[in-house]
Coordinates of C-alpha atoms in Angstrom, one line a residue:
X1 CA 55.5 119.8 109.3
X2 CA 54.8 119.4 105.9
X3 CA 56.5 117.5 103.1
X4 CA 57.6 121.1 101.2
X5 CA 58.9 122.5 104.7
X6 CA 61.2 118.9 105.4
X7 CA 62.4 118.6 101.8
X8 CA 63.6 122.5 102.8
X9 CA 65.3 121.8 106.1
X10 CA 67.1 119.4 104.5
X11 CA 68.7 121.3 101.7
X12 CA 69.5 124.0 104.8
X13 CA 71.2 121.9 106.2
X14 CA 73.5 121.0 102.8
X15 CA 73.5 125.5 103.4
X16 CA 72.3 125.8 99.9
X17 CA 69.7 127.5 98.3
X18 CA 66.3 125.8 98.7
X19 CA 63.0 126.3 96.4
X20 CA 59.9 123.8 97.4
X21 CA 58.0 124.9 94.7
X22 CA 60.5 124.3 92.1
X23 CA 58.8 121.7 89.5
X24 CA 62.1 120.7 87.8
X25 CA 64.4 118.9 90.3
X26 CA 66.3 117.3 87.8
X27 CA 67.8 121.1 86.3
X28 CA 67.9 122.1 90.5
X29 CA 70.2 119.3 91.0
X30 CA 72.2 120.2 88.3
X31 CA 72.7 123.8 89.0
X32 CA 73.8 123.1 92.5
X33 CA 76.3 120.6 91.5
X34 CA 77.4 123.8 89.4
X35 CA 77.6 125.9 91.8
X36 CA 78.8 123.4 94.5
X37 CA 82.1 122.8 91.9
X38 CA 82.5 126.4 91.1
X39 CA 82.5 127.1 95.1
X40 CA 85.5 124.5 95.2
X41 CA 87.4 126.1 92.5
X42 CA 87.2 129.3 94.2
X43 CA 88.2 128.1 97.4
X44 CA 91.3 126.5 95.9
X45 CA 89.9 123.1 97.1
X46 CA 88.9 122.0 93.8
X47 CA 90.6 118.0 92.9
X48 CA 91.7 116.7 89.8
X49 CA 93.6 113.7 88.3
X50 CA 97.2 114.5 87.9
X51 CA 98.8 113.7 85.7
X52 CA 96.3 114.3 83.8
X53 CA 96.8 112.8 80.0
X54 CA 94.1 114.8 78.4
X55 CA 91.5 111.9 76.9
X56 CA 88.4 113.7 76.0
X57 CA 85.1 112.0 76.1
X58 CA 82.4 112.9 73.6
X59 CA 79.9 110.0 73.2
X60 CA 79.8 107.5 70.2
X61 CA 82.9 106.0 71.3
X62 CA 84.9 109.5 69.9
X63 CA 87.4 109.9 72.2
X64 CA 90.3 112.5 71.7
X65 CA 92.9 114.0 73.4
X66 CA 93.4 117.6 74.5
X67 CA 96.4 119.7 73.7
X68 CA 96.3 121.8 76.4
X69 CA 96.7 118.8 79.3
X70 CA 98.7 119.1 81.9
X71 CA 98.9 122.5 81.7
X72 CA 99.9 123.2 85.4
X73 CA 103.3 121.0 84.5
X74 CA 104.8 122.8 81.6
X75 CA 102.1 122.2 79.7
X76 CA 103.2 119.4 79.1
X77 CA 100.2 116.3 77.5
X78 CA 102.3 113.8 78.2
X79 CA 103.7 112.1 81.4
X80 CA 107.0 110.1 82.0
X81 CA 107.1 109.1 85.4
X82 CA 110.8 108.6 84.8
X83 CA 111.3 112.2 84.5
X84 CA 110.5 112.7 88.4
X85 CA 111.6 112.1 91.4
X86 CA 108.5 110.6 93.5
X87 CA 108.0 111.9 96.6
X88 CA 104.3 111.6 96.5
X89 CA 103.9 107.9 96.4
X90 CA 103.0 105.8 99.2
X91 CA 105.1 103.0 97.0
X92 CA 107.6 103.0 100.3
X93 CA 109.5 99.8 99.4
X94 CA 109.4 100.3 95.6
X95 CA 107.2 96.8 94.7
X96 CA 105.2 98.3 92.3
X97 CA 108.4 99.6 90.0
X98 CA 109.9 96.1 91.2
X99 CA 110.8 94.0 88.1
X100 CA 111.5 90.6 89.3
X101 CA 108.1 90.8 91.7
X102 CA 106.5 92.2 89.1
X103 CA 107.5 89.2 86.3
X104 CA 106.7 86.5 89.2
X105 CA 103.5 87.9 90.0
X106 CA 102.3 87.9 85.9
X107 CA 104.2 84.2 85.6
X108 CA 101.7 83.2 88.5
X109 CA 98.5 84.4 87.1
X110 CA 99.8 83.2 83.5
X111 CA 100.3 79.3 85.3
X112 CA 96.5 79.8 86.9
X113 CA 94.9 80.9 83.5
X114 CA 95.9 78.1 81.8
X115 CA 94.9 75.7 84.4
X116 CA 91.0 75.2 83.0
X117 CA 89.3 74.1 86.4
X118 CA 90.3 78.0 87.6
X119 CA 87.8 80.7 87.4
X120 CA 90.4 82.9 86.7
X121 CA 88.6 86.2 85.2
X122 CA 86.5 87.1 87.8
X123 CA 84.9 85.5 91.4
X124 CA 81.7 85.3 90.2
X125 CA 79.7 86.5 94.0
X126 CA 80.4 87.4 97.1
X127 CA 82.2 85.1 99.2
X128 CA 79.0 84.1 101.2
X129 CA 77.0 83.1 98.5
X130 CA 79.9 81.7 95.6
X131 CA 82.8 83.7 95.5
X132 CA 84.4 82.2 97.5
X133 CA 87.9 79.6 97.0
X134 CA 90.9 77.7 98.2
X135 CA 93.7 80.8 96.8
X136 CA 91.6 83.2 99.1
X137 CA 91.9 80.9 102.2
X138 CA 95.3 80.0 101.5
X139 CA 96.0 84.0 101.2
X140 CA 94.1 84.7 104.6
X141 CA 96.2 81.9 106.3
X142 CA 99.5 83.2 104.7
X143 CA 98.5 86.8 106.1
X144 CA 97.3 85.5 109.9
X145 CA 100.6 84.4 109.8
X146 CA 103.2 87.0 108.2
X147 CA 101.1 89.3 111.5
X148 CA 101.7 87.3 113.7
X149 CA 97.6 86.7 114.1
X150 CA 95.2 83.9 114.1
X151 CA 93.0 84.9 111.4
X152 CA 92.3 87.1 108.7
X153 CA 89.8 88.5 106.2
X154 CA 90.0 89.7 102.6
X155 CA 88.8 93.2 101.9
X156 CA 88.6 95.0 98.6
X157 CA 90.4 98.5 99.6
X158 CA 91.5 99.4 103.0
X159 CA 88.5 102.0 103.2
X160 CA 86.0 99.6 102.8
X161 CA 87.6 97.3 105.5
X162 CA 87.7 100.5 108.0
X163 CA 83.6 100.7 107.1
X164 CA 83.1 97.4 107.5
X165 CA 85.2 97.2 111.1
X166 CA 83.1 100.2 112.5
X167 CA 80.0 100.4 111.3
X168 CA 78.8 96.9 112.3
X169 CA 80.3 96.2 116.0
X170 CA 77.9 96.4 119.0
X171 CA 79.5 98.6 120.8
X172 CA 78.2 101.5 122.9
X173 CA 80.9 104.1 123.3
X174 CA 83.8 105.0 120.2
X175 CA 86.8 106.9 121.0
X176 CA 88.8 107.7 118.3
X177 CA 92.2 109.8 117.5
X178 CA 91.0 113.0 115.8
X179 CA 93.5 112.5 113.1
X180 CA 92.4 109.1 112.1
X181 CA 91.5 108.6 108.5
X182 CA 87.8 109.6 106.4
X183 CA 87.6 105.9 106.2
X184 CA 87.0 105.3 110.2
X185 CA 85.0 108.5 110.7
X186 CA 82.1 107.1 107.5
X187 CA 82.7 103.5 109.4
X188 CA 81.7 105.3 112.4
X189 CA 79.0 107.7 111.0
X190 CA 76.9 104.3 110.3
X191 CA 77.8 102.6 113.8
X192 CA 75.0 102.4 116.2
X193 CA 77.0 103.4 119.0
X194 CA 75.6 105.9 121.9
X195 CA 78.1 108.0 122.0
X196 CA 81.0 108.6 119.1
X197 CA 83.9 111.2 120.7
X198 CA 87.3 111.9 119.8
X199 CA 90.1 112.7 121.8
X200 CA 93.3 114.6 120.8
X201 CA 95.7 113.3 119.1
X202 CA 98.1 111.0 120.8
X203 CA 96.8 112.4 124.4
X204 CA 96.7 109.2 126.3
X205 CA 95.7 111.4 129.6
X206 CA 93.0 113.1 127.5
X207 CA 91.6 109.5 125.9
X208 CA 91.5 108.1 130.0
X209 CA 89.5 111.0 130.8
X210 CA 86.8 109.9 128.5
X211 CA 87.6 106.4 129.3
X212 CA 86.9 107.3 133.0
X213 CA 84.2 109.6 132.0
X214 CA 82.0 107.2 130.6
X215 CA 82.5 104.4 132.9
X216 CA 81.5 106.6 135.5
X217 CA 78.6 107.9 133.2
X218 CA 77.3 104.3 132.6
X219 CA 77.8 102.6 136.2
X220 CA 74.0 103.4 136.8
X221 CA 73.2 100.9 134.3
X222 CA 73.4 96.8 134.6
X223 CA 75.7 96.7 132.2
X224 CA 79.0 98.4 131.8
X225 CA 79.5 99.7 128.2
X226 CA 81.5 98.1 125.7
X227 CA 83.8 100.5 124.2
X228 CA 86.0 101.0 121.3
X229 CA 89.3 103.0 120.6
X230 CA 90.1 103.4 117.4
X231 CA 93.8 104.7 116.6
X232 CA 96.2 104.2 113.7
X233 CA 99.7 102.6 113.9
X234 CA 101.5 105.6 112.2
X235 CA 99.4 108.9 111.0
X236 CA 99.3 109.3 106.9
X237 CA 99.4 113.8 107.5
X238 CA 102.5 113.4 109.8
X239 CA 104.1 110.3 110.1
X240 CA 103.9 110.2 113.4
X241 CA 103.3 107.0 115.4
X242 CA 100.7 106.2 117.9
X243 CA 101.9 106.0 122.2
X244 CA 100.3 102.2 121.8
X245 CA 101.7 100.4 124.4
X246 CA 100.4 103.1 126.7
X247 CA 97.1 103.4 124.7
X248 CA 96.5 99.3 125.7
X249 CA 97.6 99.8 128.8
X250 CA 94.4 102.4 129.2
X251 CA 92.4 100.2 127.3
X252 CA 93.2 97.2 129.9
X253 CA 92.7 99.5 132.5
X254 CA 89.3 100.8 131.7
X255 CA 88.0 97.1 129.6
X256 CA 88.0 99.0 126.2
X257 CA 89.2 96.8 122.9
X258 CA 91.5 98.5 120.6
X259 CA 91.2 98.6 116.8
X260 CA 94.6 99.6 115.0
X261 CA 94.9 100.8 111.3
X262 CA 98.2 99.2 110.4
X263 CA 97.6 101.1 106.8
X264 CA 100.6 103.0 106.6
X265 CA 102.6 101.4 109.6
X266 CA 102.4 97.6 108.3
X267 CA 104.9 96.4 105.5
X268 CA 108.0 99.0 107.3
X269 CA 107.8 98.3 111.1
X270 CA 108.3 94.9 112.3
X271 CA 111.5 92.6 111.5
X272 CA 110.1 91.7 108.2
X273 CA 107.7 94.7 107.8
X274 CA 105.0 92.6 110.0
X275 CA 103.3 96.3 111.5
X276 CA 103.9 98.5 114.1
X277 CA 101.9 96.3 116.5
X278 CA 104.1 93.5 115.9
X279 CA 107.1 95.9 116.4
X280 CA 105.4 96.8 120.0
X281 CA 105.4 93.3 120.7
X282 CA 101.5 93.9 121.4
X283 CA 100.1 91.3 119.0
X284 CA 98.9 88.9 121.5
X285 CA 97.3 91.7 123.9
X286 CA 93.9 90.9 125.2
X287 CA 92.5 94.1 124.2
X288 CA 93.4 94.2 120.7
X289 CA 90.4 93.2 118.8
X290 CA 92.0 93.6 115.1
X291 CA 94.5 95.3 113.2
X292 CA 93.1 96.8 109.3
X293 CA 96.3 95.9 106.8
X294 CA 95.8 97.5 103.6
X295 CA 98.0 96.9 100.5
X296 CA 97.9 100.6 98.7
X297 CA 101.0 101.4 100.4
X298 CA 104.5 99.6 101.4
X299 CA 102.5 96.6 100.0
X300 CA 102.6 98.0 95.8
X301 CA 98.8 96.8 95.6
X302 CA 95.3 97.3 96.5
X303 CA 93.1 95.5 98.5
X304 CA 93.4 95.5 102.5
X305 CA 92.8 92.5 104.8
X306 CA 91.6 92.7 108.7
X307 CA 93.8 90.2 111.6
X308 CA 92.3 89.0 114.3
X309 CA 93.4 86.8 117.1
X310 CA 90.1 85.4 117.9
X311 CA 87.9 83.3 115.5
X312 CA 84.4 84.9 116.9
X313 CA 85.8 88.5 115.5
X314 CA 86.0 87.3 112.2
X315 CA 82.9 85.4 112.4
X316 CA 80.8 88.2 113.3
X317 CA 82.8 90.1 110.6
X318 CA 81.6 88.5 108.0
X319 CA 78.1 88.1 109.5
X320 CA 77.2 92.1 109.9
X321 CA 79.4 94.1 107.6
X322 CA 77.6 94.5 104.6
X323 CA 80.5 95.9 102.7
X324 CA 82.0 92.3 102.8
X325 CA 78.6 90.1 102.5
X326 CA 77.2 92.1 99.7
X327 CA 80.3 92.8 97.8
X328 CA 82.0 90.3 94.9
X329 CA 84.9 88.9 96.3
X330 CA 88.3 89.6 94.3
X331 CA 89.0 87.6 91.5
X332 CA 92.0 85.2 91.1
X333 CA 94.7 87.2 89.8
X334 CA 94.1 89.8 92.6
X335 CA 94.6 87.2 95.3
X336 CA 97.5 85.5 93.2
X337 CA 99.5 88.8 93.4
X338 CA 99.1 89.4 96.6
X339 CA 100.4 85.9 97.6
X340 CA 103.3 86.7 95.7
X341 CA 104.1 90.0 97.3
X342 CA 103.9 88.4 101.2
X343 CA 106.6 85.6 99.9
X344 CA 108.6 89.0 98.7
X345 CA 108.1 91.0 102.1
X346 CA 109.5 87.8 104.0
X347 CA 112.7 87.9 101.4
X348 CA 116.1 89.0 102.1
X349 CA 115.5 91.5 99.6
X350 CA 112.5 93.1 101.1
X351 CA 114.3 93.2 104.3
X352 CA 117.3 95.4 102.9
X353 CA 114.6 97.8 101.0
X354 CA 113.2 98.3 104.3
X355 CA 116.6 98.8 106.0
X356 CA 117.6 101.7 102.8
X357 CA 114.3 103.3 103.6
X358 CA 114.9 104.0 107.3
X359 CA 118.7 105.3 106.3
X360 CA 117.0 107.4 103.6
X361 CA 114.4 108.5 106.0
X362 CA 116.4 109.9 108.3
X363 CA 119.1 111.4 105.9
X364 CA 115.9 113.4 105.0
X365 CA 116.0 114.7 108.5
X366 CA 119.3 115.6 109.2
X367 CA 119.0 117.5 106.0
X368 CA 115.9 119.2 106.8
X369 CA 117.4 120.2 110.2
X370 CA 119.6 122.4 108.4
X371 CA 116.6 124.1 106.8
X372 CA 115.9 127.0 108.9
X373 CA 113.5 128.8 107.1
X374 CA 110.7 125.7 106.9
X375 CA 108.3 124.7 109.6
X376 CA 108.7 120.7 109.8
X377 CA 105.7 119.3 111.8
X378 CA 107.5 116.8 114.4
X379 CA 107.9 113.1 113.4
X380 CA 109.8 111.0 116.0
X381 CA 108.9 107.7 114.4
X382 CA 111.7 107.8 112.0
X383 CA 109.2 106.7 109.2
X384 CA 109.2 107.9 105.5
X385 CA 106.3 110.4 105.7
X386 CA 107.9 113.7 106.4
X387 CA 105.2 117.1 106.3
X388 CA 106.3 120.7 106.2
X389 CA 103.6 123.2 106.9
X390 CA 102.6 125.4 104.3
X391 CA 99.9 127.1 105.6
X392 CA 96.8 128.1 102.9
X393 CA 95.7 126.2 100.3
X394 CA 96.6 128.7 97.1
X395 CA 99.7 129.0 98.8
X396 CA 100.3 125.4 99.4
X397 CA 99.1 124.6 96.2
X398 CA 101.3 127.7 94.6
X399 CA 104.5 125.3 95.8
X400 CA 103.4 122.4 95.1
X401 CA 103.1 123.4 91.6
X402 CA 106.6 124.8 91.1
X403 CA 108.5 122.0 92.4
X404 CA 106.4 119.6 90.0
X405 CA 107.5 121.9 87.5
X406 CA 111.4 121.1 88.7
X407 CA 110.7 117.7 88.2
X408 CA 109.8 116.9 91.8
X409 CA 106.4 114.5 92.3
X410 CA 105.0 116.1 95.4
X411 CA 101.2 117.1 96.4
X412 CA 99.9 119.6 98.5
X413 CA 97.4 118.7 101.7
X414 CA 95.0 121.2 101.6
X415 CA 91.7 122.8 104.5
X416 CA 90.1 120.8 105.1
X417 CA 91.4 117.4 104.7
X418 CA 93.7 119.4 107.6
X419 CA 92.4 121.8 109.9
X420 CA 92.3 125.3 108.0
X421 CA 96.1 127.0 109.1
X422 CA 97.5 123.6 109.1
X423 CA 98.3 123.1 105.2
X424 CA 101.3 121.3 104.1
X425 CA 103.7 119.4 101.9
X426 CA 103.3 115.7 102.4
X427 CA 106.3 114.6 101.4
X428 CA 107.1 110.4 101.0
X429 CA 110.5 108.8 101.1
X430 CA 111.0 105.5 99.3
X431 CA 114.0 103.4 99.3
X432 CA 114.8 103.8 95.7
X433 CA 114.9 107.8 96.4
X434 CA 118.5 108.9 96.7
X435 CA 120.5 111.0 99.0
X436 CA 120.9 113.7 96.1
X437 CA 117.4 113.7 95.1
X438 CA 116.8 114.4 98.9
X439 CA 118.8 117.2 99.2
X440 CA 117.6 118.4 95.9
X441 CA 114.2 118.6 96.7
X442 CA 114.8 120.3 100.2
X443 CA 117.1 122.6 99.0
X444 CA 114.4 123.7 96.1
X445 CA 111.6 123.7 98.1
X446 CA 113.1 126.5 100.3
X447 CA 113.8 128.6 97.4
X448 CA 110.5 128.1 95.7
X449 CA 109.0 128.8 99.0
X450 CA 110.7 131.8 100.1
X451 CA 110.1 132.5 96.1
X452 CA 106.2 132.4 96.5
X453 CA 106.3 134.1 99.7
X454 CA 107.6 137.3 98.1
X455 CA 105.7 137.7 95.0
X456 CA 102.3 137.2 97.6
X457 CA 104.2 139.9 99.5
X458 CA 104.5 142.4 96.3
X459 CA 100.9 141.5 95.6
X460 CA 99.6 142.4 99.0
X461 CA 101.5 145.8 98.8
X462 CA 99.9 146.5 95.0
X463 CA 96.4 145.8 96.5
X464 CA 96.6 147.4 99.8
X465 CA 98.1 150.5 98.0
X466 CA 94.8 150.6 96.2
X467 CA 92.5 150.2 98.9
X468 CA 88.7 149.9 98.9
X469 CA 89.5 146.3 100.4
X470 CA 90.9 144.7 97.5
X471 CA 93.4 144.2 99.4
X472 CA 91.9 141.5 101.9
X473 CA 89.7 140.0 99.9
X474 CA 93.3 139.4 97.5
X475 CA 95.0 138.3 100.6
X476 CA 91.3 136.1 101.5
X477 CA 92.5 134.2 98.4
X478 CA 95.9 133.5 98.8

């Protein structure tokens, strides 16, 4: 094959228009980045930051601001948070609008920058090479601990950790829940596993019949495979929880180890918010390889850290993932704050946040029971994530944008970050929501939906009633 004719499969494969002989790639790249965008736009798929607080960029250091910002909110340029009641966030406990944690995590760093043997502004390298120092150590030891583990690693963002995790172990078969999150399926694009399958979602029957499957498969062989299950402790689109003692009892069963992503499960479940593991009492199982703790959500941070109950896991960790060797560890205030939250999760305090968030969580459903008119997508876990199908993303999107204009922070989940037909309302609950702001919201999002429904209806009607297909491809959009 020649060079011209593999340079083309490639861009079929992107399904985009493809021209060897072109002699300016620069100006094709750019007009497929065009048209890539304007494709999203059209298909309603298209993401921006919101708020959005208009800064305009211009070169020379001219920065302005545009007028017309935020022009899906009431065109509104400015944002106050304090305006809105979040239901977006995944801020479940409320640390990051927490004033005392907040002033003891700034008094901290301010006591470390004025010590001068502290490299306070930055790590300097990666923690294999000179990055490394005692606050980090002292952090993974405080972590192992609050998990109820034996050790632990620092990771920059919960995605990266999930990379690092998958993409490295020497493992021959992955099965995976197919609702896991992007960050375990790019881990697992780069793993040099044989065989990468999913099974359906919490279907322990379905999981042991690829667990029996590929035993059976492999029994030819010398070796039996080493094989991985990958499954999260509670599901970020739903907020349902995984079936995990069953899934380690299949795991025993078949000699599989278990990876858990505690990212939206850890800091809520547990007596002191330890994870849904530690809830399960399944910390100490002999098939649990790690647990991935991330601190974007009930945490008020960034930054995740992976548990592990044997030292060799986190050995060959930071041995083979390349996302930790070849990345600059965190710098000092980073790790300072995040010693300062896990005191707070241990508090008193912490512990009645997490007790107001389960009464607030299910307030939320009793009230949404009463809502007849909304498709809820079952939750039994009695966690804060609560999603109501909307299905289609203009439509989805349409809501969304009314009850933002009410005052409500909410976002829609559009195709395909869900399954086309599956679009919804993610909705959060925090413990500093309140039970009017619940019923509120419910009570406004039926109206706004039953709202949109009808002016798509009368817009059907107009188009249909003028035919030459206007009508579908109208109805194609919405």
């Amino acid at each position: 094959m020649s060079k011209g004719n593999m340079e083309c499969r490639l861009v079929n494969s992107m399904e985009e228009p493809c021209d060897s002989n072109s002699a300016n790639p620069e100006t094709n790249l750019d007009a497929r980045i065009e048209q890539l965008i304007e494709s999203r736009k059209e298909r309603g798929l298209f993401r921006s930051m919101w708020p959005s607080y208009g800064v305009m960029f211009h070169g020379d250091n001219d920065v302005s601001v545009d007028s017309n910002a935020n022009e899906a909110c009431d065109k509104q340029p400015q944002f106050d948070e304090a305006e809105y009641a979040d239901f977006a966030s995944n801020d479940y406990l409320g640390l990051t609008r927490n004033p005392a944690l907040q002033r003891s995590i700034a008094q901290r760093c301010l006591r470390a920058a004025n010590q001068s043997h502290v490299r306070f502004g930055g790590s300097g390298g990666s923690r294999v090479l000179s990055g490394n120092s005692l606050d980090a150590e002292m952090l993974e030891k405080r972590i192992a601990d609050f998990h109820k583990a034996k050790y632990a690693l620092l990771f920059s963002s919960g995605f990266v950790a999930n990379m690092a995790v998958l993409s490295c172990l020497p493992v021959d078969i992955i099965l995976y829940d197919e609702q896991i999150h992007a960050s375990s399926h790019d881990g697992m694009r780069l793993s040099r596993a044989r065989h990468v399958m999913s099974f359906r979602h919490n279907d322990v029957a379905h999981l042991e019949s690829l667990l029996f499957r590929f035993r059976n498969h492999e029994e030819a062989t010398d070796k039996p495979p080493v094989i991985l299950i990958v499954v999260e402790g509670m599901y970020s689109m739903q907020g349902d929880v995984a079936p995990l003692r069953r899934i380690m009892t299949s795991a025993e069963k078949f000699n599989a180890q278990v990876v858990v992503d505690e990212a939206h499960s850890a800091g809520i479940f547990g007596d002191h918010g330890q994870g849904f593991v530690v809830e399960r009492r399944l910390e100490t199982h002999p098939n649990l390889f790690c647990r991935v703790i991330t601190f974007g959500k009930a945490f008020g941070s960034h930054g995740a850290a992976v548990v592990f109950n044997h030292q060799s896991g986190r050995d060959y960790i930071m041995n083979y993932a390349r996302s930790f060797v070849f990345s600059t560890s965190p710098g000092i205030p980073w790790i300072l704050g995040i010693d300062e939250i896990y005191k707070y999760m241990a508090s008193a305090d912490a512990d009645v946040q997490r007790a107001n968030l389960k009464v607030l969580s299910d307030y939320f459903d009793t009230v949404a029971a009463e809502s007849k008119s909304l498709h809820w997508l079952p939750c039994a876990s009695g966690g804060p994530i609560k999603s109501v199908e909307l299905p289609g993303n203009h439509f989805v999107t349409a809501v969304a944008n009314e009850l933002r204009r009410s005052k409500f922070l909410v976002y829609a989940v559009r195709a395909p970050t869900v399954p086309a037909g599956s679009e919804r309302m993610r909705l959060v609950i925090h413990s500093f929501n309140t039970a009017k702001e619940i019923r509120d919201l419910i009570t406004q999002l039926e109206e706004v939906v039953n709202n949109v429904k009808k002016g798509q209806q009368l817009i059907d009607r107009y188009y249909s009633s003028i035919g030459n297909g206007h009508g579908a491809q109208r109805r194609a959009k919405l």
